[in-house]
PDB file of C-alpha atoms in Angstrom:
ATOM      1  CA  MET A   1      79.043 174.300  45.698  1.00 36.00           C
ATOM      2  CA  SER A   2      82.618 175.300  45.039  1.00 36.00           C
ATOM      3  CA  PRO A   3      83.246 178.842  43.772  1.00 35.00           C
ATOM      4  CA  PRO A   4      83.621 179.199  40.016  1.00 38.00           C
ATOM      5  CA  PRO A   5      87.092 178.716  38.582  1.00 41.00           C
ATOM      6  CA  PRO A   6      89.149 181.781  37.694  1.00 38.00           C
ATOM      7  CA  PRO A   7      88.441 183.492  34.377  1.00 39.00           C
ATOM      8  CA  LEU A   8      90.630 182.693  31.427  1.00 38.00           C
ATOM      9  CA  GLY A   9      93.457 184.940  30.465  1.00 38.00           C
ATOM     10  CA  ARG A  10      97.157 184.848  31.194  1.00 40.00           C
ATOM     11  CA  PRO A  11      98.238 181.561  32.822  1.00 41.00           C
ATOM     12  CA  ARG A  12      98.213 181.712  36.609  1.00 46.00           C
ATOM     13  CA  LYS A  13     100.369 179.800  39.030  1.00 47.00           C
ATOM     14  CA  LYS A  14      97.358 178.218  40.679  1.00 47.00           C
ATOM     15  CA  ASP A  15      96.389 176.660  37.351  1.00 57.00           C
ATOM     16  CA  ALA A  16      99.382 174.405  37.953  1.00 53.00           C
ATOM     17  CA  LEU A  17      97.000 172.425  40.168  1.00 56.00           C
ATOM     18  CA  LEU A  18      95.195 171.303  37.031  1.00 84.00           C
ATOM     19  CA  PHE A  19      95.871 167.630  36.331  1.00 95.00           C
ATOM     20  CA  ASP A  20      97.343 166.917  39.758  1.00 96.00           C
ATOM     21  CA  PRO A  21      96.632 163.183  40.159  1.00 97.00           C
ATOM     22  CA  ALA A  22      96.122 163.675  43.918  1.00 97.00           C
ATOM     23  CA  LEU A  23      92.683 165.101  43.005  1.00 96.00           C
ATOM     24  CA  GLY A  24      92.368 167.361  46.027  1.00 94.00           C
ATOM     25  CA  ASP A  25      93.567 164.870  48.658  1.00 97.00           C
ATOM     26  CA  ASP A  26      95.444 167.385  50.824  1.00 96.00           C
ATOM     27  CA  GLU A  27      96.997 164.755  53.086  1.00 97.00           C
ATOM     28  CA  LEU A  28      98.294 162.910  50.059  1.00 98.00           C
ATOM     29  CA  VAL A  29      99.767 166.087  48.575  1.00 97.00           C
ATOM     30  CA  LEU A  30     101.642 166.789  51.810  1.00 97.00           C
ATOM     31  CA  VAL A  31     102.934 163.232  52.148  1.00 97.00           C
ATOM     32  CA  ARG A  32     103.916 163.056  48.478  1.00 97.00           C
ATOM     33  CA  GLY A  33     106.084 166.142  48.865  1.00 96.00           C
ATOM     34  CA  GLN A  34     107.830 164.686  51.886  1.00 96.00           C
ATOM     35  CA  PHE A  35     108.185 161.266  50.269  1.00 95.00           C
ATOM     36  CA  ALA A  36     109.884 162.837  47.259  1.00 93.00           C
ATOM     37  CA  GLN A  37     112.512 164.135  49.698  1.00 93.00           C
ATOM     38  CA  GLY A  38     113.044 160.698  51.197  1.00 94.00           C
ATOM     39  CA  ARG A  39     110.940 161.217  54.338  1.00 94.00           C
ATOM     40  CA  TRP A  40     108.929 158.015  54.120  1.00 95.00           C
ATOM     41  CA  SER A  41     107.631 157.927  57.712  1.00 95.00           C
ATOM     42  CA  ARG A  42     104.636 160.106  56.798  1.00 96.00           C
ATOM     43  CA  ALA A  43     103.850 157.810  53.859  1.00 97.00           C
ATOM     44  CA  ARG A  44     103.835 154.907  56.279  1.00 97.00           C
ATOM     45  CA  SER A  45     101.431 156.729  58.606  1.00 97.00           C
ATOM     46  CA  LEU A  46      99.161 157.749  55.739  1.00 98.00           C
ATOM     47  CA  LEU A  47      98.780 154.200  54.444  1.00 98.00           C
ATOM     48  CA  VAL A  48      98.174 152.851  57.946  1.00 97.00           C
ATOM     49  CA  GLU A  49      95.449 155.459  58.473  1.00 97.00           C
ATOM     50  CA  THR A  50      93.875 154.601  55.108  1.00 98.00           C
ATOM     51  CA  GLY A  51      93.286 151.045  56.285  1.00 97.00           C
ATOM     52  CA  ASP A  52      90.980 148.924  54.147  1.00 97.00           C
ATOM     53  CA  ASP A  53      89.310 151.800  52.319  1.00 98.00           C
ATOM     54  CA  TRP A  54      90.456 150.058  49.156  1.00 98.00           C
ATOM     55  CA  ASP A  55      89.590 152.767  46.622  1.00 98.00           C
ATOM     56  CA  ARG A  56      91.404 155.382  48.709  1.00 98.00           C
ATOM     57  CA  ARG A  57      94.329 153.059  49.384  1.00 98.00           C
ATOM     58  CA  GLY A  58      94.687 152.281  45.683  1.00 98.00           C
ATOM     59  CA  HIS A  59      94.469 155.971  44.804  1.00 98.00           C
ATOM     60  CA  ARG A  60      97.097 156.991  47.339  1.00 98.00           C
ATOM     61  CA  VAL A  61      99.495 154.177  46.494  1.00 98.00           C
ATOM     62  CA  VAL A  62      99.242 154.899  42.767  1.00 98.00           C
ATOM     63  CA  VAL A  63      99.845 158.633  43.210  1.00 98.00           C
ATOM     64  CA  LEU A  64     102.873 158.013  45.436  1.00 98.00           C
ATOM     65  CA  ALA A  65     104.182 155.263  43.149  1.00 98.00           C
ATOM     66  CA  GLU A  66     104.010 157.414  40.002  1.00 97.00           C
ATOM     67  CA  ALA A  67     106.747 159.756  41.259  1.00 95.00           C
ATOM     68  CA  THR A  68     110.067 159.068  39.564  1.00 94.00           C
ATOM     69  CA  THR A  69     111.933 158.792  42.884  1.00 95.00           C
ATOM     70  CA  SER A  70     109.359 156.595  44.605  1.00 97.00           C
ATOM     71  CA  ALA A  71     111.092 153.271  43.926  1.00 97.00           C
ATOM     72  CA  ALA A  72     114.302 154.387  45.607  1.00 97.00           C
ATOM     73  CA  TRP A  73     112.579 155.683  48.745  1.00 97.00           C
ATOM     74  CA  ALA A  74     110.170 152.744  48.957  1.00 97.00           C
ATOM     75  CA  ARG A  75     113.167 150.406  48.740  1.00 97.00           C
ATOM     76  CA  GLU A  76     114.841 152.288  51.586  1.00 97.00           C
ATOM     77  CA  TRP A  77     111.642 151.992  53.622  1.00 97.00           C
ATOM     78  CA  LEU A  78     111.461 148.254  52.954  1.00 97.00           C
ATOM     79  CA  LEU A  79     115.094 147.808  53.978  1.00 97.00           C
ATOM     80  CA  ALA A  80     114.307 149.543  57.264  1.00 97.00           C
ATOM     81  CA  GLU A  81     111.092 147.551  57.782  1.00 97.00           C
ATOM     82  CA  PRO A  82     111.403 144.250  55.871  1.00 97.00           C
ATOM     83  CA  GLU A  83     108.034 142.992  57.132  1.00 96.00           C
ATOM     84  CA  SER A  84     106.076 146.055  55.958  1.00 97.00           C
ATOM     85  CA  ALA A  85     103.354 145.067  53.503  1.00 97.00           C
ATOM     86  CA  ASP A  86     102.736 148.761  52.783  1.00 98.00           C
ATOM     87  CA  ALA A  87     106.360 149.300  51.780  1.00 98.00           C
ATOM     88  CA  ALA A  88     106.315 146.171  49.610  1.00 98.00           C
ATOM     89  CA  THR A  89     103.090 147.238  47.909  1.00 98.00           C
ATOM     90  CA  LEU A  90     104.353 150.758  47.256  1.00 98.00           C
ATOM     91  CA  LEU A  91     107.664 149.446  45.901  1.00 98.00           C
ATOM     92  CA  ALA A  92     105.838 146.962  43.659  1.00 98.00           C
ATOM     93  CA  CYS A  93     103.552 149.641  42.221  1.00 98.00           C
ATOM     94  CA  ALA A  94     106.510 151.976  41.743  1.00 98.00           C
ATOM     95  CA  GLY A  95     108.113 149.143  39.776  1.00 98.00           C
ATOM     96  CA  VAL A  96     105.010 148.946  37.587  1.00 98.00           C
ATOM     97  CA  PHE A  97     105.316 152.608  36.628  1.00 98.00           C
ATOM     98  CA  ARG A  98     109.041 152.211  36.045  1.00 98.00           C
ATOM     99  CA  ALA A  99     108.289 149.293  33.735  1.00 98.00           C
ATOM    100  CA  LEU A 100     105.680 151.352  31.888  1.00 98.00           C
ATOM    101  CA  ARG A 101     108.352 154.029  31.392  1.00 97.00           C
ATOM    102  CA  GLY A 102     110.828 151.433  30.113  1.00 97.00           C
ATOM    103  CA  LYS A 103     113.061 151.775  33.184  1.00 97.00           C
ATOM    104  CA  GLU A 104     112.479 148.331  34.654  1.00 97.00           C
ATOM    105  CA  SER A 105     111.712 144.826  33.475  1.00 98.00           C
ATOM    106  CA  PRO A 106     107.960 144.049  33.359  1.00 98.00           C
ATOM    107  CA  ALA A 107     108.804 140.596  34.708  1.00 98.00           C
ATOM    108  CA  ALA A 108     110.505 142.133  37.765  1.00 98.00           C
ATOM    109  CA  ALA A 109     107.527 144.416  38.376  1.00 98.00           C
ATOM    110  CA  GLU A 110     105.140 141.474  38.092  1.00 98.00           C
ATOM    111  CA  GLN A 111     107.169 139.429  40.558  1.00 98.00           C
ATOM    112  CA  ALA A 112     107.198 142.305  43.062  1.00 98.00           C
ATOM    113  CA  CYS A 113     103.413 142.725  42.792  1.00 98.00           C
ATOM    114  CA  ARG A 114     102.841 139.023  43.355  1.00 98.00           C
ATOM    115  CA  ALA A 115     105.124 139.078  46.397  1.00 98.00           C
ATOM    116  CA  ALA A 116     103.229 142.055  47.825  1.00 98.00           C
ATOM    117  CA  ALA A 117      99.894 140.351  47.148  1.00 98.00           C
ATOM    118  CA  ALA A 118     101.035 137.328  49.141  1.00 98.00           C
ATOM    119  CA  LEU A 119     101.743 139.527  52.177  1.00 97.00           C
ATOM    120  CA  VAL A 120      98.192 140.903  52.382  1.00 95.00           C
ATOM    121  CA  PRO A 121      95.810 138.546  50.576  1.00 97.00           C
ATOM    122  CA  ALA A 122      92.763 140.790  51.117  1.00 98.00           C
ATOM    123  CA  ASP A 123      94.328 143.886  49.541  1.00 98.00           C
ATOM    124  CA  PRO A 124      93.381 144.494  45.881  1.00 98.00           C
ATOM    125  CA  THR A 125      96.142 147.095  45.414  1.00 98.00           C
ATOM    126  CA  PRO A 126      98.978 144.759  44.284  1.00 98.00           C
ATOM    127  CA  TRP A 127      96.520 143.213  41.832  1.00 98.00           C
ATOM    128  CA  LEU A 128      95.678 146.709  40.600  1.00 98.00           C
ATOM    129  CA  GLY A 129      99.401 147.085  39.917  1.00 98.00           C
ATOM    130  CA  LEU A 130      99.337 143.867  37.895  1.00 98.00           C
ATOM    131  CA  LEU A 131      96.249 145.078  36.034  1.00 98.00           C
ATOM    132  CA  LEU A 132      97.974 148.346  35.091  1.00 98.00           C
ATOM    133  CA  LEU A 133     101.057 146.423  33.982  1.00 98.00           C
ATOM    134  CA  SER A 134      99.064 143.984  31.869  1.00 98.00           C
ATOM    135  CA  ARG A 135      97.160 146.897  30.289  1.00 97.00           C
ATOM    136  CA  THR A 136     100.338 147.404  28.264  1.00 97.00           C
ATOM    137  CA  TYR A 137     102.233 144.126  28.413  1.00 97.00           C
ATOM    138  CA  GLY A 138      99.701 141.386  29.122  1.00 96.00           C
ATOM    139  CA  THR A 139      97.435 139.194  27.072  1.00 96.00           C
ATOM    140  CA  ASP A 140      93.649 139.562  27.182  1.00 96.00           C
ATOM    141  CA  GLU A 141      93.497 136.463  29.357  1.00 97.00           C
ATOM    142  CA  GLU A 142      96.021 137.843  31.865  1.00 98.00           C
ATOM    143  CA  PHE A 143      94.340 141.214  31.936  1.00 98.00           C
ATOM    144  CA  THR A 144      90.920 139.691  32.626  1.00 98.00           C
ATOM    145  CA  ARG A 145      92.339 137.417  35.308  1.00 98.00           C
ATOM    146  CA  TYR A 146      93.928 140.354  37.152  1.00 98.00           C
ATOM    147  CA  PHE A 147      90.698 142.344  36.948  1.00 98.00           C
ATOM    148  CA  ASP A 148      88.832 139.404  38.435  1.00 98.00           C
ATOM    149  CA  GLN A 149      91.377 139.249  41.271  1.00 98.00           C
ATOM    150  CA  VAL A 150      90.833 142.942  42.060  1.00 98.00           C
ATOM    151  CA  ARG A 151      87.064 142.605  41.908  1.00 98.00           C
ATOM    152  CA  ALA A 152      87.097 139.515  44.108  1.00 98.00           C
ATOM    153  CA  ARG A 153      88.607 141.694  46.840  1.00 98.00           C
ATOM    154  CA  HIS A 154      86.586 144.852  46.215  1.00 98.00           C
ATOM    155  CA  ARG A 155      83.614 144.477  43.882  1.00 98.00           C
ATOM    156  CA  GLU A 156      83.276 148.215  43.235  1.00 98.00           C
ATOM    157  CA  HIS A 157      86.953 149.004  42.686  1.00 98.00           C
ATOM    158  CA  HIS A 158      86.740 152.295  40.815  1.00 98.00           C
ATOM    159  CA  HIS A 159      90.179 152.405  39.218  1.00 98.00           C
ATOM    160  CA  ALA A 160      90.072 148.787  38.061  1.00 98.00           C
ATOM    161  CA  HIS A 161      86.697 149.251  36.365  1.00 98.00           C
ATOM    162  CA  HIS A 162      87.980 152.319  34.533  1.00 98.00           C
ATOM    163  CA  VAL A 163      91.036 150.410  33.306  1.00 98.00           C
ATOM    164  CA  MET A 164      88.843 147.552  32.129  1.00 98.00           C
ATOM    165  CA  VAL A 165      86.537 149.912  30.225  1.00 98.00           C
ATOM    166  CA  SER A 166      89.515 151.611  28.579  1.00 97.00           C
ATOM    167  CA  ARG A 167      90.858 148.295  27.312  1.00 97.00           C
ATOM    168  CA  LEU A 168      87.505 146.858  26.234  1.00 97.00           C
ATOM    169  CA  ALA A 169      86.778 150.008  24.212  1.00 95.00           C
ATOM    170  CA  GLU A 170      89.822 149.272  22.059  1.00 94.00           C
ATOM    171  CA  ARG A 171      88.455 145.973  20.804  1.00 92.00           C
ATOM    172  CA  SER A 172      87.081 145.957  17.230  1.00 86.00           C
ATOM    173  CA  PRO A 173      88.370 149.456  16.433  1.00 81.00           C
ATOM    174  CA  GLY A 174      86.966 149.239  12.930  1.00 77.00           C
ATOM    175  CA  GLY A 175      83.546 148.133  14.087  1.00 74.00           C
ATOM    176  CA  GLY A 176      82.055 151.606  14.062  1.00 73.00           C
ATOM    177  CA  GLN A 177      79.181 152.626  16.302  1.00 76.00           C
ATOM    178  CA  ASP A 178      78.064 149.154  17.242  1.00 76.00           C
ATOM    179  CA  PRO A 179      75.387 149.622  19.959  1.00 76.00           C
ATOM    180  CA  LEU A 180      76.093 146.047  21.091  1.00 75.00           C
ATOM    181  CA  HIS A 181      79.826 146.573  21.577  1.00 88.00           C
ATOM    182  CA  GLU A 182      81.043 144.693  24.642  1.00 95.00           C
ATOM    183  CA  VAL A 183      82.310 147.835  26.402  1.00 96.00           C
ATOM    184  CA  TYR A 184      78.742 149.138  26.658  1.00 95.00           C
ATOM    185  CA  ASP A 185      77.453 145.826  27.968  1.00 96.00           C
ATOM    186  CA  PHE A 186      80.220 145.595  30.550  1.00 98.00           C
ATOM    187  CA  ALA A 187      79.693 149.155  31.811  1.00 98.00           C
ATOM    188  CA  ALA A 188      75.928 148.697  32.048  1.00 97.00           C
ATOM    189  CA  TRP A 189      76.368 145.402  33.910  1.00 97.00           C
ATOM    190  CA  ALA A 190      78.855 146.879  36.394  1.00 98.00           C
ATOM    191  CA  ALA A 191      76.616 149.884  37.048  1.00 98.00           C
ATOM    192  CA  GLU A 192      73.579 147.670  37.621  1.00 97.00           C
ATOM    193  CA  GLU A 193      75.486 145.313  39.932  1.00 96.00           C
ATOM    194  CA  ALA A 194      76.769 148.144  42.131  1.00 97.00           C
ATOM    195  CA  PRO A 195      74.860 149.665  45.075  1.00 96.00           C
ATOM    196  CA  ALA A 196      72.724 152.715  44.405  1.00 96.00           C
ATOM    197  CA  ASP A 197      75.286 155.148  45.823  1.00 96.00           C
ATOM    198  CA  SER A 198      78.240 153.679  43.915  1.00 97.00           C
ATOM    199  CA  PRO A 199      80.104 155.993  41.499  1.00 97.00           C
ATOM    200  CA  LEU A 200      80.152 153.072  39.076  1.00 98.00           C
ATOM    201  CA  ALA A 201      76.786 154.510  38.037  1.00 98.00           C
ATOM    202  CA  VAL A 202      78.846 156.864  35.846  1.00 98.00           C
ATOM    203  CA  LEU A 203      80.735 153.988  34.184  1.00 98.00           C
ATOM    204  CA  PRO A 204      78.471 153.884  31.079  1.00 97.00           C
ATOM    205  CA  VAL A 205      79.506 157.496  30.373  1.00 97.00           C
ATOM    206  CA  ILE A 206      83.163 156.477  30.704  1.00 98.00           C
ATOM    207  CA  ALA A 207      82.546 153.647  28.243  1.00 97.00           C
ATOM    208  CA  HIS A 208      80.943 156.058  25.775  1.00 94.00           C
ATOM    209  CA  ALA A 209      83.921 158.426  25.958  1.00 95.00           C
ATOM    210  CA  GLU A 210      86.509 155.645  25.704  1.00 96.00           C
ATOM    211  CA  ARG A 211      84.799 154.168  22.663  1.00 93.00           C
ATOM    212  CA  TYR A 212      84.757 157.578  21.028  1.00 90.00           C
ATOM    213  CA  ARG A 213      88.488 157.893  21.714  1.00 93.00           C
ATOM    214  CA  VAL A 214      89.004 154.740  19.700  1.00 91.00           C
ATOM    215  CA  LEU A 215      86.585 155.572  16.874  1.00 89.00           C
ATOM    216  CA  ALA A 216      87.723 159.167  16.478  1.00 82.00           C
ATOM    217  CA  LYS A 217      91.470 158.650  16.785  1.00 78.00           C
ATOM    218  CA  GLY A 218      93.046 161.673  15.132  1.00 40.00           C
ATOM    219  CA  ALA A 219      89.716 163.519  14.944  1.00 49.00           C
ATOM    220  CA  VAL A 220      88.303 166.463  16.875  1.00 42.00           C
ATOM    221  CA  VAL A 221      85.795 165.314  19.467  1.00 41.00           C
ATOM    222  CA  CYS A 222      83.728 168.415  20.028  1.00 48.00           C
ATOM    223  CA  GLY A 223      83.817 172.155  19.755  1.00 44.00           C
ATOM    224  CA  GLY A 224      86.210 172.093  16.843  1.00 41.00           C
ATOM    225  CA  GLY A 225      84.299 171.393  13.705  1.00 39.00           C
ATOM    226  CA  GLY A 226      83.355 167.742  13.442  1.00 39.00           C
ATOM    227  CA  ALA A 227      85.102 164.461  13.100  1.00 36.00           C
ATOM    228  CA  GLY A 228      88.012 165.823  11.132  1.00 37.00           C
ATOM    229  CA  GLY A 229      88.073 163.166   8.459  1.00 39.00           C
ATOM    230  CA  SER A 230      88.919 160.136  10.552  1.00 42.00           C
ATOM    231  CA  THR A 231      87.765 157.109   8.575  1.00 44.00           C
ATOM    232  CA  GLY A 232      84.646 155.594  10.057  1.00 52.00           C
ATOM    233  CA  ALA A 233      84.558 158.057  12.939  1.00 59.00           C
ATOM    234  CA  PRO A 234      81.139 159.276  14.035  1.00 63.00           C
ATOM    235  CA  SER A 235      80.398 162.955  14.170  1.00 63.00           C
ATOM    236  CA  PRO A 236      80.075 164.491  17.644  1.00 59.00           C
ATOM    237  CA  ALA A 237      76.327 164.864  17.084  1.00 61.00           C
ATOM    238  CA  GLU A 238      76.008 161.181  16.226  1.00 74.00           C
ATOM    239  CA  HIS A 239      78.036 159.993  19.183  1.00 81.00           C
ATOM    240  CA  TRP A 240      76.929 162.336  21.965  1.00 83.00           C
ATOM    241  CA  SER A 241      73.323 162.977  20.954  1.00 81.00           C
ATOM    242  CA  GLY A 242      72.246 159.503  19.895  1.00 82.00           C
ATOM    243  CA  ARG A 243      69.724 157.469  21.837  1.00 84.00           C
ATOM    244  CA  ARG A 244      72.280 155.508  23.851  1.00 83.00           C
ATOM    245  CA  ALA A 245      74.228 158.640  24.753  1.00 88.00           C
ATOM    246  CA  ARG A 246      71.096 160.470  25.894  1.00 91.00           C
ATOM    247  CA  GLN A 247      70.088 157.561  28.095  1.00 93.00           C
ATOM    248  CA  VAL A 248      73.434 157.057  29.802  1.00 94.00           C
ATOM    249  CA  LEU A 249      74.038 160.783  30.259  1.00 95.00           C
ATOM    250  CA  LYS A 250      70.632 161.364  31.818  1.00 96.00           C
ATOM    251  CA  ALA A 251      71.041 158.409  34.157  1.00 96.00           C
ATOM    252  CA  ALA A 252      74.543 159.495  35.204  1.00 97.00           C
ATOM    253  CA  PHE A 253      73.604 163.137  35.710  1.00 97.00           C
ATOM    254  CA  ASP A 254      70.521 162.158  37.719  1.00 97.00           C
ATOM    255  CA  TRP A 255      72.735 159.913  39.858  1.00 97.00           C
ATOM    256  CA  TRP A 256      75.104 162.814  40.466  1.00 97.00           C
ATOM    257  CA  LEU A 257      72.271 165.094  41.547  1.00 96.00           C
ATOM    258  CA  GLU A 258      70.983 162.529  44.032  1.00 96.00           C
ATOM    259  CA  TRP A 259      74.053 160.662  45.213  1.00 94.00           C
ATOM    260  CA  GLU A 260      77.162 162.739  44.523  1.00 92.00           C
ATOM    261  CA  ARG A 261      79.996 161.053  46.391  1.00 91.00           C
ATOM    262  CA  GLU A 262      82.192 163.954  47.443  1.00 92.00           C
ATOM    263  CA  ASP A 263      83.925 161.576  49.829  1.00 94.00           C
ATOM    264  CA  HIS A 264      85.174 159.301  47.048  1.00 97.00           C
ATOM    265  CA  PRO A 265      88.903 159.818  46.317  1.00 97.00           C
ATOM    266  CA  ARG A 266      88.425 159.650  42.537  1.00 98.00           C
ATOM    267  CA  ASN A 267      85.134 161.522  42.194  1.00 97.00           C
ATOM    268  CA  ARG A 268      86.761 164.328  40.183  1.00 97.00           C
ATOM    269  CA  ILE A 269      87.539 161.813  37.433  1.00 98.00           C
ATOM    270  CA  ASP A 270      83.860 160.997  37.050  1.00 98.00           C
ATOM    271  CA  LEU A 271      82.941 164.689  37.123  1.00 98.00           C
ATOM    272  CA  ASN A 272      85.429 165.485  34.345  1.00 98.00           C
ATOM    273  CA  PHE A 273      84.024 162.738  32.120  1.00 98.00           C
ATOM    274  CA  LEU A 274      80.468 163.826  32.844  1.00 97.00           C
ATOM    275  CA  ALA A 275      81.195 167.517  32.203  1.00 97.00           C
ATOM    276  CA  HIS A 276      82.942 166.656  28.946  1.00 95.00           C
ATOM    277  CA  ALA A 277      80.001 164.543  27.797  1.00 95.00           C
ATOM    278  CA  LYS A 278      77.411 167.140  28.786  1.00 95.00           C
ATOM    279  CA  LEU A 279      79.255 169.840  26.897  1.00 93.00           C
ATOM    280  CA  CYS A 280      79.568 167.641  23.825  1.00 90.00           C
ATOM    281  CA  GLU A 281      75.851 166.906  24.132  1.00 91.00           C
ATOM    282  CA  GLY A 282      75.251 170.662  24.012  1.00 91.00           C
ATOM    283  CA  ARG A 283      73.872 171.023  27.539  1.00 94.00           C
ATOM    284  CA  LYS A 284      76.053 173.871  28.752  1.00 95.00           C
ATOM    285  CA  ALA A 285      74.078 174.711  31.892  1.00 96.00           C
ATOM    286  CA  GLU A 286      74.453 171.179  33.218  1.00 96.00           C
ATOM    287  CA  ALA A 287      78.124 171.169  32.220  1.00 97.00           C
ATOM    288  CA  ALA A 288      78.626 174.469  34.067  1.00 97.00           C
ATOM    289  CA  ALA A 289      77.306 172.967  37.317  1.00 97.00           C
ATOM    290  CA  LEU A 290      79.818 170.157  36.944  1.00 97.00           C
ATOM    291  CA  PHE A 291      82.686 172.562  36.227  1.00 97.00           C
ATOM    292  CA  HIS A 292      81.899 174.389  39.456  1.00 96.00           C
ATOM    293  CA  ARG A 293      82.291 171.117  41.343  1.00 96.00           C
ATOM    294  CA  ILE A 294      85.465 170.205  39.475  1.00 96.00           C
ATOM    295  CA  GLY A 295      87.124 173.485  40.384  1.00 94.00           C
ATOM    296  CA  ARG A 296      90.805 173.240  39.453  1.00 92.00           C
ATOM    297  CA  HIS A 297      90.879 169.447  39.660  1.00 95.00           C
ATOM    298  CA  ALA A 298      90.911 168.673  35.966  1.00 97.00           C
ATOM    299  CA  THR A 299      92.014 165.273  34.697  1.00 97.00           C
ATOM    300  CA  PRO A 300      93.867 164.623  31.412  1.00 96.00           C
ATOM    301  CA  ALA A 301      91.177 162.187  30.284  1.00 96.00           C
ATOM    302  CA  PRO A 302      88.821 162.845  28.611  1.00 96.00           C
ATOM    303  CA  TRP A 303      89.988 166.350  27.647  1.00 95.00           C
ATOM    304  CA  SER A 304      92.850 164.859  25.652  1.00 94.00           C
ATOM    305  CA  TYR A 305      90.449 162.740  23.560  1.00 91.00           C
ATOM    306  CA  PRO A 306      91.091 161.963  20.856  1.00 85.00           C
ATOM    307  CA  ASP A 307      94.370 163.838  20.241  1.00 86.00           C
ATOM    308  CA  LEU A 308      94.005 167.202  21.954  1.00 90.00           C
ATOM    309  CA  ASP A 309      96.135 169.186  24.360  1.00 94.00           C
ATOM    310  CA  PRO A 310      94.202 168.488  27.588  1.00 95.00           C
ATOM    311  CA  TYR A 311      95.148 171.775  29.250  1.00 95.00           C
ATOM    312  CA  GLN A 312      93.908 173.939  26.388  1.00 95.00           C
ATOM    313  CA  ALA A 313      90.883 171.705  25.789  1.00 94.00           C
ATOM    314  CA  PHE A 314      89.811 171.889  29.429  1.00 96.00           C
ATOM    315  CA  LEU A 315      90.177 175.664  29.629  1.00 95.00           C
ATOM    316  CA  ALA A 316      88.253 176.146  26.386  1.00 95.00           C
ATOM    317  CA  ALA A 317      85.493 173.797  27.507  1.00 95.00           C
ATOM    318  CA  ARG A 318      85.234 175.430  30.930  1.00 96.00           C
ATOM    319  CA  SER A 319      85.064 178.863  29.327  1.00 95.00           C
ATOM    320  CA  ALA A 320      82.335 177.743  26.904  1.00 95.00           C
ATOM    321  CA  ALA A 321      80.249 176.197  29.684  1.00 96.00           C
ATOM    322  CA  LEU A 322      80.535 179.176  32.010  1.00 94.00           C
ATOM    323  CA  GLY A 323      79.785 181.669  29.255  1.00 89.00           C
ATOM    324  CA  SER A 324      83.089 183.535  29.542  1.00 58.00           C
ATOM    325  CA  ALA A 325      84.348 182.813  26.038  1.00 48.00           C
TER     326      ALA A 325
END
């Protein structure tokens, strides 16, 4: 197990590692720093080495593409190597994030993703870019079609399943705690379809948290005094201690104990969601074990749910779980 995180107190420089989307991928951190300076040769090598590990490839491309200067350097790389599918994919995904920031036309980003997809038909990453773009700009039909394209290439695509759950949770926002809501059915189906060692086993917990985000918009999720008056929002006790929550949390925690996938590039995301849920459920000892594994690799979601400062929420939750409050 990792050593416990540092005690709370005055902010420390190493806490700056909190919320780093690289999630502990040291090679990616090194390459990202060089790529930001225009040295794209290491990015090329990194993506070649990643090969067809599609979850890792998607993770690395997304992290590189999110940087504000990535489009310029990816374009320079593509000019130098016009036949490079990696350069085209990175440029296309950088265009997606530029479009999401209002800096580029969504139509141009879509066209670039489609062009990249044509270069490497087996790669789900350009379709992941289209999925992320349609999360904001697309219709339900487009969004579902892009998810199906990703899943056709990699049935267990971690990032794509999380994006799908996030969007499904937003349907019927006034429906309250409907135990038959489609987000729960989808997450349960995906978890059952996946192999025993797949981190999609945690997807029902993600669905539970995303649905709470929608139901408790503007309310306090846990540790702060209830639902805060949000109309129709369940109380933390109702949402995190109900029968469905107990079932999915037990199944996910048992999976973690038996199958923890330390090798998965996005495993810290699952651990953050699971720690958050366990703490809200009131099981601090189990949450503490998860915080030890998380270390400093916190993720904005779900600590920002529903409208919290994720940095302060994570530190407070970690302190409560480790008994240092």
